[in-house]
PDB file of N, CA and C in Angstrom:
ATOM      1  N   MET A 908       0.634   1.874  22.705  1.00 79.00           N
ATOM      2  CA  MET A 908       0.312   1.581  21.385  1.00 79.00           C
ATOM      3  C   MET A 908       0.761   0.018  21.233  1.00 79.00           C
ATOM      4  N   THR A 909      -0.263  -0.565  20.352  1.00 89.00           N
ATOM      5  CA  THR A 909      -0.127  -1.945  20.280  1.00 89.00           C
ATOM      6  C   THR A 909      -0.255  -2.278  18.851  1.00 89.00           C
ATOM      7  N   GLU A 910       0.550  -3.331  18.331  1.00 90.00           N
ATOM      8  CA  GLU A 910       0.387  -3.715  16.903  1.00 90.00           C
ATOM      9  C   GLU A 910      -0.918  -4.561  16.855  1.00 90.00           C
ATOM     10  N   GLN A 911      -1.460  -4.236  15.704  1.00 92.00           N
ATOM     11  CA  GLN A 911      -2.773  -4.951  15.293  1.00 92.00           C
ATOM     12  C   GLN A 911      -2.662  -5.488  13.988  1.00 92.00           C
ATOM     13  N   PRO A 912      -3.338  -6.706  13.565  1.00 93.00           N
ATOM     14  CA  PRO A 912      -3.451  -7.016  12.311  1.00 93.00           C
ATOM     15  C   PRO A 912      -4.143  -6.094  11.338  1.00 93.00           C
ATOM     16  N   ILE A 913      -3.491  -5.840  10.156  1.00 93.00           N
ATOM     17  CA  ILE A 913      -4.123  -4.705   9.366  1.00 93.00           C
ATOM     18  C   ILE A 913      -5.239  -5.176   8.422  1.00 93.00           C
ATOM     19  N   GLY A 914      -5.358  -6.569   8.245  1.00 93.00           N
ATOM     20  CA  GLY A 914      -6.315  -7.181   7.375  1.00 93.00           C
ATOM     21  C   GLY A 914      -7.839  -6.728   7.795  1.00 93.00           C
ATOM     22  N   PRO A 915      -8.145  -6.908   8.943  1.00 95.00           N
ATOM     23  CA  PRO A 915      -9.540  -6.469   9.401  1.00 95.00           C
ATOM     24  C   PRO A 915      -9.750  -4.915   9.351  1.00 95.00           C
ATOM     25  N   ILE A 916      -8.675  -4.187   9.562  1.00 95.00           N
ATOM     26  CA  ILE A 916      -8.722  -2.665   9.454  1.00 95.00           C
ATOM     27  C   ILE A 916      -8.954  -2.357   7.928  1.00 95.00           C
ATOM     28  N   LEU A 917      -8.180  -2.914   7.081  1.00 95.00           N
ATOM     29  CA  LEU A 917      -8.434  -2.648   5.642  1.00 95.00           C
ATOM     30  C   LEU A 917      -9.773  -3.093   5.321  1.00 95.00           C
ATOM     31  N   ASP A 918     -10.207  -4.249   5.653  1.00 95.00           N
ATOM     32  CA  ASP A 918     -11.712  -4.708   5.363  1.00 95.00           C
ATOM     33  C   ASP A 918     -12.694  -3.743   5.914  1.00 95.00           C
ATOM     34  N   GLY A 919     -12.476  -3.203   7.121  1.00 96.00           N
ATOM     35  CA  GLY A 919     -13.421  -2.246   7.627  1.00 96.00           C
ATOM     36  C   GLY A 919     -13.400  -0.938   6.749  1.00 96.00           C
ATOM     37  N   LEU A 920     -12.392  -0.546   6.074  1.00 96.00           N
ATOM     38  CA  LEU A 920     -12.359   0.665   5.258  1.00 96.00           C
ATOM     39  C   LEU A 920     -12.803   0.293   3.910  1.00 96.00           C
ATOM     40  N   ARG A 921     -13.251  -0.908   3.685  1.00 96.00           N
ATOM     41  CA  ARG A 921     -13.729  -1.429   2.298  1.00 96.00           C
ATOM     42  C   ARG A 921     -12.716  -1.306   1.196  1.00 96.00           C
ATOM     43  N   THR A 922     -11.470  -1.579   1.547  1.00 94.00           N
ATOM     44  CA  THR A 922     -10.305  -1.510   0.731  1.00 94.00           C
ATOM     45  C   THR A 922     -10.308  -2.770  -0.110  1.00 94.00           C
ATOM     46  N   THR A 923     -10.215  -2.716  -1.475  1.00 93.00           N
ATOM     47  CA  THR A 923     -10.155  -3.868  -2.297  1.00 93.00           C
ATOM     48  C   THR A 923      -9.035  -3.581  -3.293  1.00 93.00           C
ATOM     49  N   ILE A 924      -8.688  -4.702  -4.154  1.00 92.00           N
ATOM     50  CA  ILE A 924      -7.673  -4.654  -5.171  1.00 92.00           C
ATOM     51  C   ILE A 924      -8.201  -5.558  -6.311  1.00 92.00           C
ATOM     52  N   ASP A 925      -7.980  -4.994  -7.411  1.00 91.00           N
ATOM     53  CA  ASP A 925      -8.406  -5.759  -8.609  1.00 91.00           C
ATOM     54  C   ASP A 925      -7.362  -6.774  -8.927  1.00 91.00           C
ATOM     55  N   LEU A 926      -7.715  -8.209  -8.979  1.00 95.00           N
ATOM     56  CA  LEU A 926      -6.897  -9.253  -9.399  1.00 95.00           C
ATOM     57  C   LEU A 926      -7.614 -10.145 -10.316  1.00 95.00           C
ATOM     58  N   ASP A 927      -6.777 -10.731 -11.224  1.00 96.00           N
ATOM     59  CA  ASP A 927      -7.333 -11.631 -12.217  1.00 96.00           C
ATOM     60  C   ASP A 927      -7.100 -13.079 -11.646  1.00 96.00           C
ATOM     61  N   ASP A 928      -7.775 -13.927 -12.045  1.00 96.00           N
ATOM     62  CA  ASP A 928      -7.566 -15.414 -11.681  1.00 96.00           C
ATOM     63  C   ASP A 928      -6.079 -15.810 -12.005  1.00 96.00           C
ATOM     64  N   GLY A 929      -5.464 -16.272 -10.897  1.00 96.00           N
ATOM     65  CA  GLY A 929      -3.994 -16.746 -11.000  1.00 96.00           C
ATOM     66  C   GLY A 929      -3.123 -15.710 -10.423  1.00 96.00           C
ATOM     67  N   ASP A 930      -3.649 -14.359 -10.283  1.00 97.00           N
ATOM     68  CA  ASP A 930      -2.609 -13.349  -9.776  1.00 97.00           C
ATOM     69  C   ASP A 930      -2.303 -13.739  -8.321  1.00 97.00           C
ATOM     70  N   LEU A 931      -1.169 -13.322  -7.923  1.00 96.00           N
ATOM     71  CA  LEU A 931      -0.730 -13.595  -6.626  1.00 96.00           C
ATOM     72  C   LEU A 931      -0.068 -12.302  -6.090  1.00 96.00           C
ATOM     73  N   VAL A 932      -0.464 -11.777  -4.851  1.00 94.00           N
ATOM     74  CA  VAL A 932       0.022 -10.670  -4.246  1.00 94.00           C
ATOM     75  C   VAL A 932       1.183 -11.132  -3.525  1.00 94.00           C
ATOM     76  N   ALA A 933       2.546 -10.564  -3.906  1.00 94.00           N
ATOM     77  CA  ALA A 933       3.832 -11.153  -3.446  1.00 94.00           C
ATOM     78  C   ALA A 933       4.190 -10.466  -2.208  1.00 94.00           C
ATOM     79  N   SER A 934       3.829  -9.242  -2.118  1.00 94.00           N
ATOM     80  CA  SER A 934       4.097  -8.394  -0.871  1.00 94.00           C
ATOM     81  C   SER A 934       3.248  -7.103  -0.897  1.00 94.00           C
ATOM     82  N   ALA A 935       3.362  -6.478   0.231  1.00 95.00           N
ATOM     83  CA  ALA A 935       2.533  -5.300   0.534  1.00 95.00           C
ATOM     84  C   ALA A 935       3.116  -4.273   1.301  1.00 95.00           C
ATOM     85  N   PHE A 936       2.826  -3.056   0.967  1.00 95.00           N
ATOM     86  CA  PHE A 936       3.410  -1.832   1.730  1.00 95.00           C
ATOM     87  C   PHE A 936       2.215  -0.990   1.932  1.00 95.00           C
ATOM     88  N   VAL A 937       1.766  -0.875   3.094  1.00 95.00           N
ATOM     89  CA  VAL A 937       0.510  -0.024   3.465  1.00 95.00           C
ATOM     90  C   VAL A 937       0.771   1.292   4.103  1.00 95.00           C
ATOM     91  N   ILE A 938       0.193   2.305   3.628  1.00 95.00           N
ATOM     92  CA  ILE A 938       0.427   3.725   4.213  1.00 95.00           C
ATOM     93  C   ILE A 938      -0.892   3.984   4.798  1.00 95.00           C
ATOM     94  N   ALA A 939      -1.077   4.506   6.045  1.00 96.00           N
ATOM     95  CA  ALA A 939      -2.382   4.706   6.580  1.00 96.00           C
ATOM     96  C   ALA A 939      -2.171   6.146   7.418  1.00 96.00           C
ATOM     97  N   LYS A 940      -3.310   6.839   7.261  1.00 97.00           N
ATOM     98  CA  LYS A 940      -3.525   8.166   7.980  1.00 97.00           C
ATOM     99  C   LYS A 940      -4.249   7.772   9.228  1.00 97.00           C
ATOM    100  N   ILE A 941      -3.535   8.160  10.327  1.00 96.00           N
ATOM    101  CA  ILE A 941      -4.089   7.749  11.691  1.00 96.00           C
ATOM    102  C   ILE A 941      -4.559   9.148  12.331  1.00 96.00           C
ATOM    103  N   VAL A 942      -5.845   9.108  12.873  1.00 97.00           N
ATOM    104  CA  VAL A 942      -6.396  10.135  13.636  1.00 97.00           C
ATOM    105  C   VAL A 942      -6.330   9.590  15.144  1.00 97.00           C
ATOM    106  N   GLU A 943      -5.423  10.195  15.916  1.00 95.00           N
ATOM    107  CA  GLU A 943      -5.313   9.706  17.298  1.00 95.00           C
ATOM    108  C   GLU A 943      -6.462  10.263  18.111  1.00 95.00           C
ATOM    109  N   ALA A 944      -6.515   9.714  19.366  1.00 95.00           N
ATOM    110  CA  ALA A 944      -7.712   9.955  20.192  1.00 95.00           C
ATOM    111  C   ALA A 944      -7.761  11.516  20.555  1.00 95.00           C
ATOM    112  N   ASN A 945      -6.530  12.220  20.656  1.00 96.00           N
ATOM    113  CA  ASN A 945      -6.606  13.493  20.881  1.00 96.00           C
ATOM    114  C   ASN A 945      -6.780  14.536  19.589  1.00 96.00           C
ATOM    115  N   GLY A 946      -6.972  13.863  18.517  1.00 97.00           N
ATOM    116  CA  GLY A 946      -7.273  14.654  17.340  1.00 97.00           C
ATOM    117  C   GLY A 946      -6.093  14.829  16.319  1.00 97.00           C
ATOM    118  N   ASP A 947      -4.839  14.500  16.994  1.00 98.00           N
ATOM    119  CA  ASP A 947      -3.607  14.615  16.156  1.00 98.00           C
ATOM    120  C   ASP A 947      -3.664  13.690  14.967  1.00 98.00           C
ATOM    121  N   VAL A 948      -3.035  13.951  13.928  1.00 98.00           N
ATOM    122  CA  VAL A 948      -3.037  13.192  12.630  1.00 98.00           C
ATOM    123  C   VAL A 948      -1.476  12.701  12.496  1.00 98.00           C
ATOM    124  N   SER A 949      -1.343  11.415  12.262  1.00 97.00           N
ATOM    125  CA  SER A 949      -0.114  10.934  11.930  1.00 97.00           C
ATOM    126  C   SER A 949      -0.073  10.009  10.708  1.00 97.00           C
ATOM    127  N   LEU A 950       1.092   9.509  10.383  1.00 96.00           N
ATOM    128  CA  LEU A 950       1.191   8.650   9.281  1.00 96.00           C
ATOM    129  C   LEU A 950       1.665   7.404   9.842  1.00 96.00           C
ATOM    130  N   ALA A 951       1.167   6.176   9.368  1.00 94.00           N
ATOM    131  CA  ALA A 951       1.772   4.958   9.862  1.00 94.00           C
ATOM    132  C   ALA A 951       2.028   4.131   8.480  1.00 94.00           C
ATOM    133  N   LEU A 952       3.084   3.236   8.630  1.00 94.00           N
ATOM    134  CA  LEU A 952       3.616   2.353   7.570  1.00 94.00           C
ATOM    135  C   LEU A 952       3.514   1.085   8.044  1.00 94.00           C
ATOM    136  N   ALA A 953       3.224   0.058   7.046  1.00 94.00           N
ATOM    137  CA  ALA A 953       3.276  -1.297   7.484  1.00 94.00           C
ATOM    138  C   ALA A 953       3.761  -2.033   6.067  1.00 94.00           C
ATOM    139  N   SER A 954       4.471  -3.107   6.357  1.00 94.00           N
ATOM    140  CA  SER A 954       4.937  -3.828   5.164  1.00 94.00           C
ATOM    141  C   SER A 954       4.872  -5.335   5.531  1.00 94.00           C
ATOM    142  N   SER A 955       4.699  -6.145   4.488  1.00 94.00           N
ATOM    143  CA  SER A 955       4.764  -7.590   4.684  1.00 94.00           C
ATOM    144  C   SER A 955       6.088  -8.064   4.964  1.00 94.00           C
ATOM    145  N   GLU A 956       6.091  -9.200   5.758  1.00 94.00           N
ATOM    146  CA  GLU A 956       7.394  -9.740   6.202  1.00 94.00           C
ATOM    147  C   GLU A 956       8.364  -9.997   5.120  1.00 94.00           C
ATOM    148  N   GLY A 957       9.607  -9.695   5.394  1.00 93.00           N
ATOM    149  CA  GLY A 957      10.551  -9.857   4.409  1.00 93.00           C
ATOM    150  C   GLY A 957      10.698  -8.764   3.522  1.00 93.00           C
ATOM    151  N   LEU A 958       9.946  -7.822   3.424  1.00 95.00           N
ATOM    152  CA  LEU A 958      10.013  -6.590   2.380  1.00 95.00           C
ATOM    153  C   LEU A 958      11.141  -5.739   2.956  1.00 95.00           C
ATOM    154  N   SER A 959      12.128  -5.478   2.178  1.00 95.00           N
ATOM    155  CA  SER A 959      13.420  -4.732   2.489  1.00 95.00           C
ATOM    156  C   SER A 959      12.956  -3.253   2.262  1.00 95.00           C
ATOM    157  N   TRP A 960      13.791  -2.376   2.810  1.00 94.00           N
ATOM    158  CA  TRP A 960      13.752  -0.859   2.701  1.00 94.00           C
ATOM    159  C   TRP A 960      13.734  -0.454   1.192  1.00 94.00           C
ATOM    160  N   ILE A 961      14.555  -1.287   0.543  1.00 96.00           N
ATOM    161  CA  ILE A 961      14.846  -0.744  -0.871  1.00 96.00           C
ATOM    162  C   ILE A 961      13.454  -1.247  -1.764  1.00 96.00           C
ATOM    163  N   GLU A 962      12.905  -2.455  -1.489  1.00 95.00           N
ATOM    164  CA  GLU A 962      11.652  -2.875  -2.051  1.00 95.00           C
ATOM    165  C   GLU A 962      10.627  -1.716  -1.585  1.00 95.00           C
ATOM    166  N   GLN A 963      10.577  -1.404  -0.366  1.00 95.00           N
ATOM    167  CA  GLN A 963       9.546  -0.473   0.266  1.00 95.00           C
ATOM    168  C   GLN A 963       9.682   0.814  -0.683  1.00 95.00           C
ATOM    169  N   ASN A 964      10.820   1.353  -0.817  1.00 95.00           N
ATOM    170  CA  ASN A 964      11.174   2.630  -1.611  1.00 95.00           C
ATOM    171  C   ASN A 964      10.526   2.367  -3.184  1.00 95.00           C
ATOM    172  N   GLY A 965      10.882   1.317  -3.658  1.00 95.00           N
ATOM    173  CA  GLY A 965      10.438   0.926  -5.046  1.00 95.00           C
ATOM    174  C   GLY A 965       9.009   0.958  -5.147  1.00 95.00           C
ATOM    175  N   LEU A 966       8.273   0.319  -4.185  1.00 95.00           N
ATOM    176  CA  LEU A 966       6.890   0.258  -4.283  1.00 95.00           C
ATOM    177  C   LEU A 966       6.180   1.681  -4.033  1.00 95.00           C
ATOM    178  N   LEU A 967       6.832   2.376  -3.142  1.00 94.00           N
ATOM    179  CA  LEU A 967       6.313   3.731  -2.858  1.00 94.00           C
ATOM    180  C   LEU A 967       6.526   4.672  -3.984  1.00 94.00           C
ATOM    181  N   ALA A 968       7.646   4.614  -4.744  1.00 93.00           N
ATOM    182  CA  ALA A 968       7.966   5.478  -5.918  1.00 93.00           C
ATOM    183  C   ALA A 968       6.935   5.108  -7.088  1.00 93.00           C
ATOM    184  N   SER A 969       6.820   3.713  -7.206  1.00 91.00           N
ATOM    185  CA  SER A 969       5.793   3.293  -8.223  1.00 91.00           C
ATOM    186  C   SER A 969       4.358   3.736  -7.950  1.00 91.00           C
ATOM    187  N   ALA A 970       3.981   3.696  -6.696  1.00 90.00           N
ATOM    188  CA  ALA A 970       2.681   4.084  -6.346  1.00 90.00           C
ATOM    189  C   ALA A 970       2.486   5.560  -6.585  1.00 90.00           C
ATOM    190  N   GLN A 971       3.481   6.292  -6.328  1.00 90.00           N
ATOM    191  CA  GLN A 971       3.313   7.781  -6.489  1.00 90.00           C
ATOM    192  C   GLN A 971       3.244   8.083  -7.962  1.00 90.00           C
ATOM    193  N   GLN A 972       3.867   7.422  -8.875  1.00 85.00           N
ATOM    194  CA  GLN A 972       3.752   7.484 -10.318  1.00 85.00           C
ATOM    195  C   GLN A 972       2.413   7.165 -10.727  1.00 85.00           C
ATOM    196  N   ILE A 973       1.833   6.138 -10.079  1.00 84.00           N
ATOM    197  CA  ILE A 973       0.394   5.703 -10.558  1.00 84.00           C
ATOM    198  C   ILE A 973      -0.539   6.794 -10.206  1.00 84.00           C
ATOM    199  N   VAL A 974      -0.363   7.394  -8.861  1.00 84.00           N
ATOM    200  CA  VAL A 974      -1.298   8.475  -8.438  1.00 84.00           C
ATOM    201  C   VAL A 974      -1.134   9.618  -9.229  1.00 84.00           C
ATOM    202  N   ASN A 975       0.083   9.921  -9.805  1.00 83.00           N
ATOM    203  CA  ASN A 975       0.328  11.093 -10.707  1.00 83.00           C
ATOM    204  C   ASN A 975      -0.095  10.723 -12.085  1.00 83.00           C
ATOM    205  N   GLN A 976      -0.704   9.572 -12.291  1.00 75.00           N
ATOM    206  CA  GLN A 976      -1.118   9.228 -13.664  1.00 75.00           C
ATOM    207  C   GLN A 976      -0.006   9.070 -14.593  1.00 75.00           C
ATOM    208  N   ALA A 977       1.186   8.580 -14.242  1.00 56.00           N
ATOM    209  CA  ALA A 977       2.181   8.391 -15.155  1.00 56.00           C
ATOM    210  C   ALA A 977       1.969   6.941 -15.847  1.00 56.00           C
ATOM    211  N   ASN A 978       2.538   6.860 -16.889  1.00 61.00           N
ATOM    212  CA  ASN A 978       2.419   5.518 -17.636  1.00 61.00           C
ATOM    213  C   ASN A 978       3.544   4.719 -17.221  1.00 61.00           C
ATOM    214  N   ILE A 979       3.357   3.624 -16.370  1.00 55.00           N
ATOM    215  CA  ILE A 979       4.579   2.824 -15.875  1.00 55.00           C
ATOM    216  C   ILE A 979       4.031   1.259 -15.859  1.00 55.00           C
ATOM    217  N   GLY A 980       3.666   0.843 -16.841  1.00 58.00           N
ATOM    218  CA  GLY A 980       3.267  -0.585 -16.997  1.00 58.00           C
ATOM    219  C   GLY A 980       2.159  -0.975 -16.145  1.00 58.00           C
ATOM    220  N   ARG A 981       1.092  -0.338 -16.385  1.00 58.00           N
ATOM    221  CA  ARG A 981      -0.233  -0.878 -15.689  1.00 58.00           C
ATOM    222  C   ARG A 981      -0.622  -2.015 -16.481  1.00 58.00           C
ATOM    223  N   LYS A 982      -1.468  -2.789 -15.752  1.00 62.00           N
ATOM    224  CA  LYS A 982      -2.070  -3.997 -16.375  1.00 62.00           C
ATOM    225  C   LYS A 982      -2.828  -3.556 -17.570  1.00 62.00           C
ATOM    226  N   GLY A 983      -2.492  -4.254 -18.783  1.00 63.00           N
ATOM    227  CA  GLY A 983      -3.122  -3.882 -20.026  1.00 63.00           C
ATOM    228  C   GLY A 983      -2.397  -3.012 -20.944  1.00 63.00           C
ATOM    229  N   ASP A 984      -1.283  -2.499 -20.477  1.00 59.00           N
ATOM    230  CA  ASP A 984      -0.261  -1.560 -21.214  1.00 59.00           C
ATOM    231  C   ASP A 984       0.369  -2.522 -22.221  1.00 59.00           C
ATOM    232  N   ASP A 985       0.648  -2.027 -23.463  1.00 56.00           N
ATOM    233  CA  ASP A 985       1.390  -2.659 -24.465  1.00 56.00           C
ATOM    234  C   ASP A 985       2.976  -2.642 -24.307  1.00 56.00           C
ATOM    235  N   ASP A 986       3.414  -1.721 -23.549  1.00 51.00           N
ATOM    236  CA  ASP A 986       4.904  -1.523 -23.318  1.00 51.00           C
ATOM    237  C   ASP A 986       5.534  -2.629 -22.606  1.00 51.00           C
TER     238      ASP A 986
END
């Protein structure tokens, strides 16, 4: 197994994110489903440099709430 840059992989999957002018992505935590050569499926995690496990947990919990359609301060919310 070798580490690979994830940018080209995400580009190949046509992964995009909505950003407004001036927005800055400060960190990233990527979860990927991997289908191995033998057909086994696994999960891989990757994070930007300097992202602590506490921040990873926070991003993961917040993402889960978004997936579950919880109201947690999405762009354009008045709260």
